Structures are given as structure tokens and as C-alpha cells.
Short mmCIF file of C-alpha atoms in Angstrom, two decimals:
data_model
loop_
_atom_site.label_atom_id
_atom_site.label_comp_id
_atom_site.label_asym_id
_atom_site.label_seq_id
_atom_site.Cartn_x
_atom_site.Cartn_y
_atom_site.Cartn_z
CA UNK G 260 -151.83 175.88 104.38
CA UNK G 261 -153.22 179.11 102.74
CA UNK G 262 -151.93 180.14 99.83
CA UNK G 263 -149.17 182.98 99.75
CA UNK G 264 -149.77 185.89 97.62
CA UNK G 265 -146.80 188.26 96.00
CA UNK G 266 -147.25 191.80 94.36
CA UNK G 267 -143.94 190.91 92.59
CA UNK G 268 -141.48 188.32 93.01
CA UNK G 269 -137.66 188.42 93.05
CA UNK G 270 -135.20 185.66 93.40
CA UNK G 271 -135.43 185.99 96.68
CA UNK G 272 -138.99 185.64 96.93
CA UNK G 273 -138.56 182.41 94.78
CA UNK G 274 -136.08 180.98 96.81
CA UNK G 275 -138.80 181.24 99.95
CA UNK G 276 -141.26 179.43 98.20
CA UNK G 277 -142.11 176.10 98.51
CA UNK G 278 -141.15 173.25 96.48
CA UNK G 279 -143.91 172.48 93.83
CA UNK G 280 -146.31 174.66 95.69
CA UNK G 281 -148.91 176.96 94.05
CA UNK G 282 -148.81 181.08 95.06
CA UNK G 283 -150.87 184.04 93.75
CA UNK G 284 -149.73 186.84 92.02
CA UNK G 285 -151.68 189.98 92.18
CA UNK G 286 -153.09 191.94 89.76
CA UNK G 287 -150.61 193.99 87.64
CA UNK G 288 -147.34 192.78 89.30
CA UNK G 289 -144.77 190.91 87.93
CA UNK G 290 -142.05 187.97 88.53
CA UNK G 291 -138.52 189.43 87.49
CA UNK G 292 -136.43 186.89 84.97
CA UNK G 293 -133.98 185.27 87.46
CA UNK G 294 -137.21 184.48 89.45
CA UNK G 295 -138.80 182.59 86.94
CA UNK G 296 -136.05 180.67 86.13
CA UNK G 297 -136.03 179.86 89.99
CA UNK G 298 -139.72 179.29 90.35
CA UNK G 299 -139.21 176.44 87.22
CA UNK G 300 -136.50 174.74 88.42
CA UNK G 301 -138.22 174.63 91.62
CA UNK G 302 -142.17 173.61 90.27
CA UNK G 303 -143.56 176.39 91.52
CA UNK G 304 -146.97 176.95 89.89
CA UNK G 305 -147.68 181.17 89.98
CA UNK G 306 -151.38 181.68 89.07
CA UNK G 307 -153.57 185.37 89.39
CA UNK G 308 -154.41 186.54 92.82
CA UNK G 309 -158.41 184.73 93.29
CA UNK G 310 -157.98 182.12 91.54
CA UNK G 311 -156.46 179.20 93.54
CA UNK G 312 -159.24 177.55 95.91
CA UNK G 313 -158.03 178.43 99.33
CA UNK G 314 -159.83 175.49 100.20
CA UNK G 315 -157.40 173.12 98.86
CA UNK G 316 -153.77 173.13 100.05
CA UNK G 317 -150.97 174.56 97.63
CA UNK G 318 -148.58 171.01 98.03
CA UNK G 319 -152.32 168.92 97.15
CA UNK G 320 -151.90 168.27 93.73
CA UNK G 321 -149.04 166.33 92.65
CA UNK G 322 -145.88 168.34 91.01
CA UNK G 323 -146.62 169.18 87.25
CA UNK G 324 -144.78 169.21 85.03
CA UNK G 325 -142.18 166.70 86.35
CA UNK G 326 -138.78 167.32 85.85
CA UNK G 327 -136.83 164.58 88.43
CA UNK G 328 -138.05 161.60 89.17
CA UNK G 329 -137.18 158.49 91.57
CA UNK G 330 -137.34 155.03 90.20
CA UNK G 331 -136.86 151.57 91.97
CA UNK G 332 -137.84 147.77 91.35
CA UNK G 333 -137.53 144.74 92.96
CA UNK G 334 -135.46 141.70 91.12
CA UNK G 335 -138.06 141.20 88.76
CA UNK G 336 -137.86 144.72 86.89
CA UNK G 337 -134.24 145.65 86.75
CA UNK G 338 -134.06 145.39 83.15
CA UNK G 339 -137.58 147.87 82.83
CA UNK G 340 -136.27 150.27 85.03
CA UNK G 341 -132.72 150.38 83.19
CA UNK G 342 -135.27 151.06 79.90
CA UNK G 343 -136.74 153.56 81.23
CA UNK G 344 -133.79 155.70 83.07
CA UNK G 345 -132.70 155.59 79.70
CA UNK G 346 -135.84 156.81 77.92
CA UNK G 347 -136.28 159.65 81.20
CA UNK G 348 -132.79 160.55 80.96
CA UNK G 349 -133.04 160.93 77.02
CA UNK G 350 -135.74 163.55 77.55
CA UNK G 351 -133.76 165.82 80.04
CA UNK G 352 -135.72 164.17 82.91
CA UNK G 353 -133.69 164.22 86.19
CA UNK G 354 -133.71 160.43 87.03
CA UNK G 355 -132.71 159.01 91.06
CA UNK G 356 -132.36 155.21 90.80
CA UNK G 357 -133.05 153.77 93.93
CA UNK G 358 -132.24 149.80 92.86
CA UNK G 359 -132.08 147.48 93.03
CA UNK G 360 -129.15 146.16 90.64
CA UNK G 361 -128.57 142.87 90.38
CA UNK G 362 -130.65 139.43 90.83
CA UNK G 363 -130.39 138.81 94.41
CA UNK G 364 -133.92 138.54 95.55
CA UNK G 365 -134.95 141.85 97.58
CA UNK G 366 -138.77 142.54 99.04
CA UNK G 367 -141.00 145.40 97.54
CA UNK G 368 -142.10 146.83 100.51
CA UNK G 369 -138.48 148.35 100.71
CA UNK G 370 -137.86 149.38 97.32
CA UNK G 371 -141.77 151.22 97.24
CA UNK G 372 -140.90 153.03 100.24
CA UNK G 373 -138.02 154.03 99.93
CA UNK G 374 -139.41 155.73 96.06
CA UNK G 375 -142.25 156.90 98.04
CA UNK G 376 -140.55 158.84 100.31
CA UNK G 377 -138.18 160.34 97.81
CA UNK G 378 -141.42 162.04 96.85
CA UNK G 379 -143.19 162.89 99.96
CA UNK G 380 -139.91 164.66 101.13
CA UNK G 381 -139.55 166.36 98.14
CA UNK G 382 -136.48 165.06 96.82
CA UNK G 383 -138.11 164.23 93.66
CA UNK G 384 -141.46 165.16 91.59
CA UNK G 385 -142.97 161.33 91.07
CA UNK G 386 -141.90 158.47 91.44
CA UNK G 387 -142.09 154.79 89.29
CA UNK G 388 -141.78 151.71 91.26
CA UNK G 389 -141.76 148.51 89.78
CA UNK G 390 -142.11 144.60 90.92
CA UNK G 391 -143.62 141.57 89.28
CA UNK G 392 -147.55 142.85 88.81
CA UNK G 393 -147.19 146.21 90.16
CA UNK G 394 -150.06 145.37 93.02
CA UNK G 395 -147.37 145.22 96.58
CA UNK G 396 -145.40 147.68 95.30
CA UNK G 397 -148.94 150.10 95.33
CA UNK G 398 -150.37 149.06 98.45
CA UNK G 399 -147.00 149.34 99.82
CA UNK G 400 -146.20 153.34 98.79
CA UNK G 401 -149.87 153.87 99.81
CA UNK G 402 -148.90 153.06 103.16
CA UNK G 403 -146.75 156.13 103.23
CA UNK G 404 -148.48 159.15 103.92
CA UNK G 405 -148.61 162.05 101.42
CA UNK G 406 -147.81 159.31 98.79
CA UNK G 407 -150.73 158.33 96.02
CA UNK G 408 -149.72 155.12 94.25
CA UNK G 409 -151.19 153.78 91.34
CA UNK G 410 -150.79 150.24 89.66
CA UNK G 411 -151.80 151.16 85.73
CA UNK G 412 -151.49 148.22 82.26
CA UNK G 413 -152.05 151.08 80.31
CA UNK G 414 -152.20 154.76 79.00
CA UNK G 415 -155.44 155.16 80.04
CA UNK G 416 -155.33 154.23 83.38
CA UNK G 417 -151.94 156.22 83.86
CA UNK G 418 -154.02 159.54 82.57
CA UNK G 419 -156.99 158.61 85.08
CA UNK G 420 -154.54 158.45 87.86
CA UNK G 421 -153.17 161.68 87.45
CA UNK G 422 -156.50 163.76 86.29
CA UNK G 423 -159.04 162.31 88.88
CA UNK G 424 -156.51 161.02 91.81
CA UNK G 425 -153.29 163.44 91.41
CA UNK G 426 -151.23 159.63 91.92
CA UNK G 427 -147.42 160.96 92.56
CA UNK G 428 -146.18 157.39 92.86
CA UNK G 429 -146.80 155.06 89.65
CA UNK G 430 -146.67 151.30 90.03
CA UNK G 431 -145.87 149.18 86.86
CA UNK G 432 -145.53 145.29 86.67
CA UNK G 433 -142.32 143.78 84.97
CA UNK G 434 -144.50 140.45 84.03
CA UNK G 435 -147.36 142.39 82.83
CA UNK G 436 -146.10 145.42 80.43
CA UNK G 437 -143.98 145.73 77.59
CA UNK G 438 -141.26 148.09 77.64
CA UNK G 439 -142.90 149.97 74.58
CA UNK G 440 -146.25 150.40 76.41
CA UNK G 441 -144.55 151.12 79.55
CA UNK G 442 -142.82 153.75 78.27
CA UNK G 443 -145.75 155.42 77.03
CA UNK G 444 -147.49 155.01 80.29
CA UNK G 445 -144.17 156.58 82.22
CA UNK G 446 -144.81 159.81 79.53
CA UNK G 447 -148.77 160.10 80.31
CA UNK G 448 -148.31 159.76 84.22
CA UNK G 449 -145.47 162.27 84.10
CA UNK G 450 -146.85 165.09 81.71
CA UNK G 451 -150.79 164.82 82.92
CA UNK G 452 -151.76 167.66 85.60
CA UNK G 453 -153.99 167.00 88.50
CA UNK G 454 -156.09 170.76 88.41
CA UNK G 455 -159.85 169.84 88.15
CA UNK G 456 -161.32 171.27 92.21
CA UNK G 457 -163.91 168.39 93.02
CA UNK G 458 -160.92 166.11 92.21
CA UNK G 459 -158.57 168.32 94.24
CA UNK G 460 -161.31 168.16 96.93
CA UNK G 461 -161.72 164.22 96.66
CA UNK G 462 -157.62 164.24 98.21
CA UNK G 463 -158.30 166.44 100.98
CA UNK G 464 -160.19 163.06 102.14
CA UNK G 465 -157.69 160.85 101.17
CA UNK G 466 -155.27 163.78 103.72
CA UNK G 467 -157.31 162.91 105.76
CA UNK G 468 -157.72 159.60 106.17
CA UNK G 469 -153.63 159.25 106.37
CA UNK G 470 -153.89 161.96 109.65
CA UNK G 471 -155.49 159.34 111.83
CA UNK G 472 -154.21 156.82 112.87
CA UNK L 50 -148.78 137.73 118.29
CA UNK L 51 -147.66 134.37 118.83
CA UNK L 52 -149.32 131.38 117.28
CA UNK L 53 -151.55 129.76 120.13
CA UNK L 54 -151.59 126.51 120.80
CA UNK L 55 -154.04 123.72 122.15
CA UNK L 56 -153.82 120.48 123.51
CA UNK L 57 -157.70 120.16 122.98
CA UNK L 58 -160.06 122.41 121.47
CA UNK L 59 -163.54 123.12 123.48
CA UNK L 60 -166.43 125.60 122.21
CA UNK L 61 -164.55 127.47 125.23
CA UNK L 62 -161.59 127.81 123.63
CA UNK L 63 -163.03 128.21 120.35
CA UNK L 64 -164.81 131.39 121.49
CA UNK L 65 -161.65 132.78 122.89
CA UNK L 66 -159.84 132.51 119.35
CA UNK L 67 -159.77 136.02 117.84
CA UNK L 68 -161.72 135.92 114.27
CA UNK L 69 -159.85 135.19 110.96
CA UNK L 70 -156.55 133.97 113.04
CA UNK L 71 -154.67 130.79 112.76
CA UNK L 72 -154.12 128.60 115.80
CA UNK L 73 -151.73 125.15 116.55
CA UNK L 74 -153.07 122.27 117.49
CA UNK L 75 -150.55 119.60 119.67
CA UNK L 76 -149.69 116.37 118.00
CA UNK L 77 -152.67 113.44 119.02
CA UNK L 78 -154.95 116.64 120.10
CA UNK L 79 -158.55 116.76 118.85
CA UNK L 80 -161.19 119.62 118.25
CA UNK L 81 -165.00 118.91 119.83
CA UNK L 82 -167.80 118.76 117.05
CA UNK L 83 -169.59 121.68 118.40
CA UNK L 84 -165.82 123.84 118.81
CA UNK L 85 -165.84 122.68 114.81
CA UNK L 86 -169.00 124.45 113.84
CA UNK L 87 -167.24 127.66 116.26
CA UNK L 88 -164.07 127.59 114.49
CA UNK L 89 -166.02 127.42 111.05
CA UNK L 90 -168.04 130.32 111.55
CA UNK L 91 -165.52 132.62 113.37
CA UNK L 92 -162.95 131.69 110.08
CA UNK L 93 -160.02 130.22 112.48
CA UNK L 94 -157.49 128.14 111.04
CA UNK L 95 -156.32 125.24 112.37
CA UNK L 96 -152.78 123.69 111.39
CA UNK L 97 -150.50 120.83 113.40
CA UNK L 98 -148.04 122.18 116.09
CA UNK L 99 -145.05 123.49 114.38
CA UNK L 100 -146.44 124.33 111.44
CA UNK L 101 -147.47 127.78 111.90
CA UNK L 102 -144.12 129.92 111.13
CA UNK L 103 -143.93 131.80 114.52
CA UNK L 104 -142.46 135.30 113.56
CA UNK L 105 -145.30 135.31 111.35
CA UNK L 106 -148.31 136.79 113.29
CA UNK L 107 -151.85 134.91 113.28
CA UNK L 108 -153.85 137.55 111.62
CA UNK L 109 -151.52 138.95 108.56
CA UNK L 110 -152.77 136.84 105.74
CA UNK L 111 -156.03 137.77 104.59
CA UNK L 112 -158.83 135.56 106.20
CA UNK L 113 -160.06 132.91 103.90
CA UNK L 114 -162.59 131.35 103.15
CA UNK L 115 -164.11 134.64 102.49
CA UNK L 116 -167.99 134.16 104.07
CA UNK L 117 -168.90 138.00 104.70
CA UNK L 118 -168.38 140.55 102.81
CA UNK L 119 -168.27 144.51 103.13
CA UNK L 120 -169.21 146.50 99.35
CA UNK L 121 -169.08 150.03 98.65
CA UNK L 122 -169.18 152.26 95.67
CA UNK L 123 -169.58 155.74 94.67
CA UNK L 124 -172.21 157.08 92.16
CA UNK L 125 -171.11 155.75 88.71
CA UNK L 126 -170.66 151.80 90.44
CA UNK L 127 -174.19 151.58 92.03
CA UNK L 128 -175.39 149.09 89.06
CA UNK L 129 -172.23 146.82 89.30
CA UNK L 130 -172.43 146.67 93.30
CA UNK L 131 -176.07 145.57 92.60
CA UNK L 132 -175.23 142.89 90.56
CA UNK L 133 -172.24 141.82 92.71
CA UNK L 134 -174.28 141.53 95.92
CA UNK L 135 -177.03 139.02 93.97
CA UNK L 136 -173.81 137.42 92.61
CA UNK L 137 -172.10 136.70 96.17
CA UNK L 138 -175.82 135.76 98.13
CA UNK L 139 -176.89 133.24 95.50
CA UNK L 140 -173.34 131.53 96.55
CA UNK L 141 -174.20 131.99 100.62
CA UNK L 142 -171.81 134.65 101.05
CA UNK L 143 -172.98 137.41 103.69
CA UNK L 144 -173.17 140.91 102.11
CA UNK L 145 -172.87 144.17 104.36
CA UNK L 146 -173.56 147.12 101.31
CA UNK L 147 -172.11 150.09 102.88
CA UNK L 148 -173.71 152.23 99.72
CA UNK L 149 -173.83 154.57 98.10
CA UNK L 150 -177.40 153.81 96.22
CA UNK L 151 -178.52 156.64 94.90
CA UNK L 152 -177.62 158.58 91.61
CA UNK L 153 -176.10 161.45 93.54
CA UNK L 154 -172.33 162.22 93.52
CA UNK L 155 -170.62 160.44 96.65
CA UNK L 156 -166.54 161.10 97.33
CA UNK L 157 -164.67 157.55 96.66
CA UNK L 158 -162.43 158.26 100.03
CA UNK L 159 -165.58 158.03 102.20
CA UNK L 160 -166.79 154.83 100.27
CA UNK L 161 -163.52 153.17 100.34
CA UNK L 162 -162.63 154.20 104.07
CA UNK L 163 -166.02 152.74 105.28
CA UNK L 164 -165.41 148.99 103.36
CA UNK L 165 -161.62 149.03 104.24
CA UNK L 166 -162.83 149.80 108.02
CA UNK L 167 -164.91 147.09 107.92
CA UNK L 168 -162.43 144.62 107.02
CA UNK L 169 -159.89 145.61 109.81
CA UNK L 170 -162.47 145.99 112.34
CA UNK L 171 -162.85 142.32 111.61
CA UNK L 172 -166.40 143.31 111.28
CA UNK L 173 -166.42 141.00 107.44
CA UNK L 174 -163.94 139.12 106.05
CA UNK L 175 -163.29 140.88 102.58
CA UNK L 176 -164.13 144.15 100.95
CA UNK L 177 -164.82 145.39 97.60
CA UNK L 178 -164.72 149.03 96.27
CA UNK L 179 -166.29 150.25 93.29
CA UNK L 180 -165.43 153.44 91.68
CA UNK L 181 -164.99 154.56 88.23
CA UNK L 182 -161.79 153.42 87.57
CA UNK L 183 -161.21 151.65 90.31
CA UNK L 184 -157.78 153.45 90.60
CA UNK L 185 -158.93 156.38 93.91
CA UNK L 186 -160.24 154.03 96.06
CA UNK L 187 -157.80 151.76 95.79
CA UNK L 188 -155.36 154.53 97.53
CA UNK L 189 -158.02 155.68 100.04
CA UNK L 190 -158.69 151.77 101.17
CA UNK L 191 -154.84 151.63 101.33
CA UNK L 192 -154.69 154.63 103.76
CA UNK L 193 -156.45 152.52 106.41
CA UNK L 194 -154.08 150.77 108.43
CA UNK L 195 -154.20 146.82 107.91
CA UNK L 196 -155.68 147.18 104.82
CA UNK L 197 -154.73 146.13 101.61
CA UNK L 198 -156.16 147.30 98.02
CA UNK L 199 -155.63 146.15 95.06
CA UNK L 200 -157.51 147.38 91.51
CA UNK L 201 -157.60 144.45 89.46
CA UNK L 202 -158.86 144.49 86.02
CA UNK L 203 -159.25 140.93 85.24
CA UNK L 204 -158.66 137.15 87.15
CA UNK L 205 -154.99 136.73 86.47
CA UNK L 206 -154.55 140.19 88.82
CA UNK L 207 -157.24 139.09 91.24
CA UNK L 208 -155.12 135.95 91.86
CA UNK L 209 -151.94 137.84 92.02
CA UNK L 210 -153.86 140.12 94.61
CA UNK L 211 -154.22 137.37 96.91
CA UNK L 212 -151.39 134.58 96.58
CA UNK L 213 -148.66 137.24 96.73
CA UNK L 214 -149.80 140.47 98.25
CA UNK L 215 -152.36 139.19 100.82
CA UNK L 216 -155.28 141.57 99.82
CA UNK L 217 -158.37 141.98 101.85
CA UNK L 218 -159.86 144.72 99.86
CA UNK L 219 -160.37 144.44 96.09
CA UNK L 220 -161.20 147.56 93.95
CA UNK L 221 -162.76 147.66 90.90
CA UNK L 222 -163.49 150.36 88.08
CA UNK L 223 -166.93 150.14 87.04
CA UNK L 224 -166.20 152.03 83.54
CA UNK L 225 -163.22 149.39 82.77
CA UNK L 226 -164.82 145.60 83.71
CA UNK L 227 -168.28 144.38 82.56
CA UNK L 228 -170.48 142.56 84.70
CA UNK L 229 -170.03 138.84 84.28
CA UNK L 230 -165.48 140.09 84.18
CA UNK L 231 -165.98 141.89 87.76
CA UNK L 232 -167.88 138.44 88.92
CA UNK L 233 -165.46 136.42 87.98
CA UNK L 234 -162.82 138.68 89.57
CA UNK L 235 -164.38 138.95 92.67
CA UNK L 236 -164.49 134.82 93.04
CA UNK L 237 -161.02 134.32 92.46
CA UNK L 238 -160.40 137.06 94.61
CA UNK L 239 -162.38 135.58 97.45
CA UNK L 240 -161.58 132.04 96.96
CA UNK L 241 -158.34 132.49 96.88
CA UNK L 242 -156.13 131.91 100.18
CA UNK L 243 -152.53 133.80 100.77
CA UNK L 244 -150.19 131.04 102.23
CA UNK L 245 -146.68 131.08 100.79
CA UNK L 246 -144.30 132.19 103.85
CA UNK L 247 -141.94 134.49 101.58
CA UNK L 248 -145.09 136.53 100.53
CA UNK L 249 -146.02 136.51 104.37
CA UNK L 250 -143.25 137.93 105.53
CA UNK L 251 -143.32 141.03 102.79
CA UNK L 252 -146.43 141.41 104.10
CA UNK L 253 -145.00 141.98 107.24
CA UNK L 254 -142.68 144.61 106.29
CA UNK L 255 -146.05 146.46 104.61
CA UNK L 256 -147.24 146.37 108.32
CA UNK L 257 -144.35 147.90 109.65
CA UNK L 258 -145.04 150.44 106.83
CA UNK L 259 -148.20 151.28 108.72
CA UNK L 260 -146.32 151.63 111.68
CA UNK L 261 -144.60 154.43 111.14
CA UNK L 262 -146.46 157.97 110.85
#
């Protein structure tokens, strides 16, 4: 998908644009005020005409900054994911629980996808999913394509999956985190940008490897 | 698949059971010596009629024991795969290195595609990726249907990798573990089995997953 460039652009322009995609602006024009409040309630990133790699695909690199997020866990991390609705919520983040609620037993496969594709269709910017270690739940939203999940113990690992793999999907394990440090993990995977090009270029093969089959 | 099941089991038969699956064998029946030796080498399992749970198919959990294995890594891993391959030889295991082994930048999707492809080509029985944390080609392995990554940064993970989520592929970061940590992830990794038929059948619904495009 190349990506669009705009001389100026109205609200109505904004409207036509992508979800959390990327678009040019040339040189000298402008985006009127109703517009940009459009373009950031919808993610759009607006950068100067030349500048974005037409190489890499506009909807590549996960939405930044993140403003709703979908969140789900099996049995083992309802009480996490209440934590950190709250702690989401607190900051203004939009926040679609997904479940489960109660203590009945239910399989991660179901809870990761269903997160998973919250994102990939656009519903929300990232998603959290959570189960006892974090590992099914990954391998599980990897399965669904456009989806990059990422099982991270710490802040470090959350800001590597975000700068080097543009992860939209982050795993966390119930058994393995504390709510503190999980929390602080949520903030680094939701406020870290994917924008460095060989990185960018590095997901074009992942693409890839989800178009055959 | 259904489970298949024997009265008697001849090197015939023995060379008709696909690699890595698990097989019935009727109450009173018996296995020749030199079907044995067949069986052992082609990593069949063998259980008593009415054991093998039949909605679960032959070939989901990961094939153990692990005797071949497929390694991979990108530029910053190239010391740690070298050390991991001397590792698993000195203990019998086969080693296929799929590279890289030079100092010059590879792309972790390429490295992880080749090891996961490997594993579901039933071409070895286990695959590790190395990257720099351990977190990229974890997706990318993911991305191949049938496989299943998992980044583990120490034993307790490994296990968890393998008892619950029925991983073939392990990733590691080669900036995050040192040496004699990745060695002993990678044994409990390969040594040990998934069996538990709840954990089986999630498995299953990550197949289905894969299913779907």
C-alpha cells in the first residue's frame, strides 16, 4: 500500500484516512483544526511529503501512541487484568475487556484470539492478553495474521518488543509478574513507537511469512 | 488423524508409521526387535489400546525424545549457537545449523522461518532460534503453521514451554541468557515431553488457529 499524500487536509480528508495509518503532507500545506482533532482520535501519523519509506506499508508499524486497548485472560489472570483496566482506565486509556470473569476454567487459545483480532481489525490499538506464564497465550495471537505477540517479565523486554519487533499484542503471565511490575510493563509496551526502517523492514518478512500458507 | 492401531508390530509396519506420531498397540500384541530399533529412530510412540485419547490427533504434541535438532540465529547469536551445537553433540543429539555464521547482519524472520520449517517438515525433531532478544523470532517461528515458539529466559519457562503449551521451537535472546543459562534451557526444553490431555486439547484449538487465514 503506497502511501497517500495531501496538499492540505480537511475533516473530510481525515475521515478517508485510514485507521492508524501514516500519510504525507506536502511541503507548505496545512491540516485545518477539526482535522487534526480527527486524525488523533483516529492514530493517524501525518509526516512531510519524502519522508516515509514507500517501501514499507503505512498500517506496518504498530499504532503509536495507543489510546484503546483490548484486554483478556484466561482463569488464572482475572484479578491482573481487573488491575490493570483500572490503572488503563485511570490514564484516559480506552479499555475493551474481552474476559473472562469468573473462575470457571476457559482455554487461552480463545481468549488470545479473540484480543488479537480486536487489533488486527482495528477495533483497538494493542492488545494485553494474559494466562498463567504468558507463553500459549503468544504463540496463540501469533497464529493470527497481522498480529505480533510478545510474552515479556519485564520493562525491558516490553521496550524491545515494541522498538525492534513493532509487537501489537503483549502477553503477560499471572504466575510470573507482580501487578506493580506489570503495570509498568503495560506503560512501556503502550507508549514505545516502532519507527527505526531496518526494523520496519525486518516485518515486511514476518508479512510475509503469514501470506503463505 | 486417528490413532492407529496394531495387533503386531513388523519393521513393515514400523516404516509405515509417520515420524514423531503415537500409535496403539492391541492388548497381548508385541513389537519385533528389529520394528523396536525402527520405532526408536523414527521417534514413534507406542501406548496400550485405549489409551491414546482419540479426538486428539497423533502428531500434536511435540515429538519427544528430542534426537535431531534444527538451530538458527541471526548475527549477534552466532557465538551462543556455537556453543549450543558442541553442547547438544557431546550428548548424541543430531544438529542441522541452518546459520547464519558470519558477522554480517542476517533478518531474524528468514532465520526463524528456516528452523521452524524444519520442525514441521518433520525434517528434525526440535528447533532453536537465536536472536538478540529472543523476542522477533519467536513471532516469525510462530507464523509457520504447526509451529510453536516460545522465548524462554530461564528453566522454569522452558518447562512451562513444553508441559503446557507443546513447543517445538524454543527461542532464545542471546543479549539476555549466558551460556551455561541457555544450556540448561535448551535440556529441559528438549527433555521434556507434553502429555497432559487438557493441555492437548488447547493445543488443538491453536491448530485450528492456523486454520483459518
Amino acid at each position: 500500500m503506497a502511501v497517500r499524500k495531501f496538499p492540505i487536509i480537511t475533516e473530510t480528508d481525515a475521515l478517508s484516512i485510514e485507521r492508524g495509518s501514516t500519510v504525507e503532507l506536502e511541503k507548505g500545506g496545512h491540516v485545518t483544526p477539526l482535522a487534526q482533532d480527527t486524525l488523533r482520535e483516529r492514530r493517524v501519523t501525518v509526516v512531510c511529503a519524502g519522508t516515509a519509506d514507500p517501501s514499507i506499508p503505512a498500517d506496518l508499524a504498530p499504532v503509536s501512541p495507543v489510546r484503546r486497548v483490548a484486554i483478556g485472560s484466561d482463569h488464572t489472570g482475572v484479578k491482573l487484568k481487573t488491575d490493570l483496566i483500572a490503572h488503563l482506565r485511570q490514564q484516559g486509556v480506552a479499555v475493551d475487556d474481552l474476559g473472562t470473569n469468573g473462575t470457571d476454567a476457559v482455554d487461552y487459545p480463545d481468549i488470545a484470539a479473540a484480543v488479537a483480532k480486536s487489533v488486527t481489525r482495528k477495533e483497538s490499538d494493542a492488545g494485553i492478553v494474559i494466562d498463567g506464564a504468558g507463553l500459549g497465550s503468544a504463540i496463540a495471537a501469533n497464529k493470527i495474521r497481522g498480529c505480533r505477540a510478545t510474552m515479556c517479565t519485564n520493562v525491558t523486554l516490553a521496550r524491545y518488543s515494541r522498538e525492534h519487533n513493532g509487537a501489537n499484542v503483549l502477553s503477560l503471565g499471572s504466575t510470573l509478574v507482580e501487578t506493580a511490575d506489570a503495570k509498568a510493563i503495560v506503560d512501556m509496551f503502550l507508549t514505545t513507537p516502532t519507527s527505526e526502517p531496518r526494523y520496519l523492514r525486518r516485518l515486511l518478512k514476518v508479512r510475509r511469512l503469514e501470506e503463505t500458507f
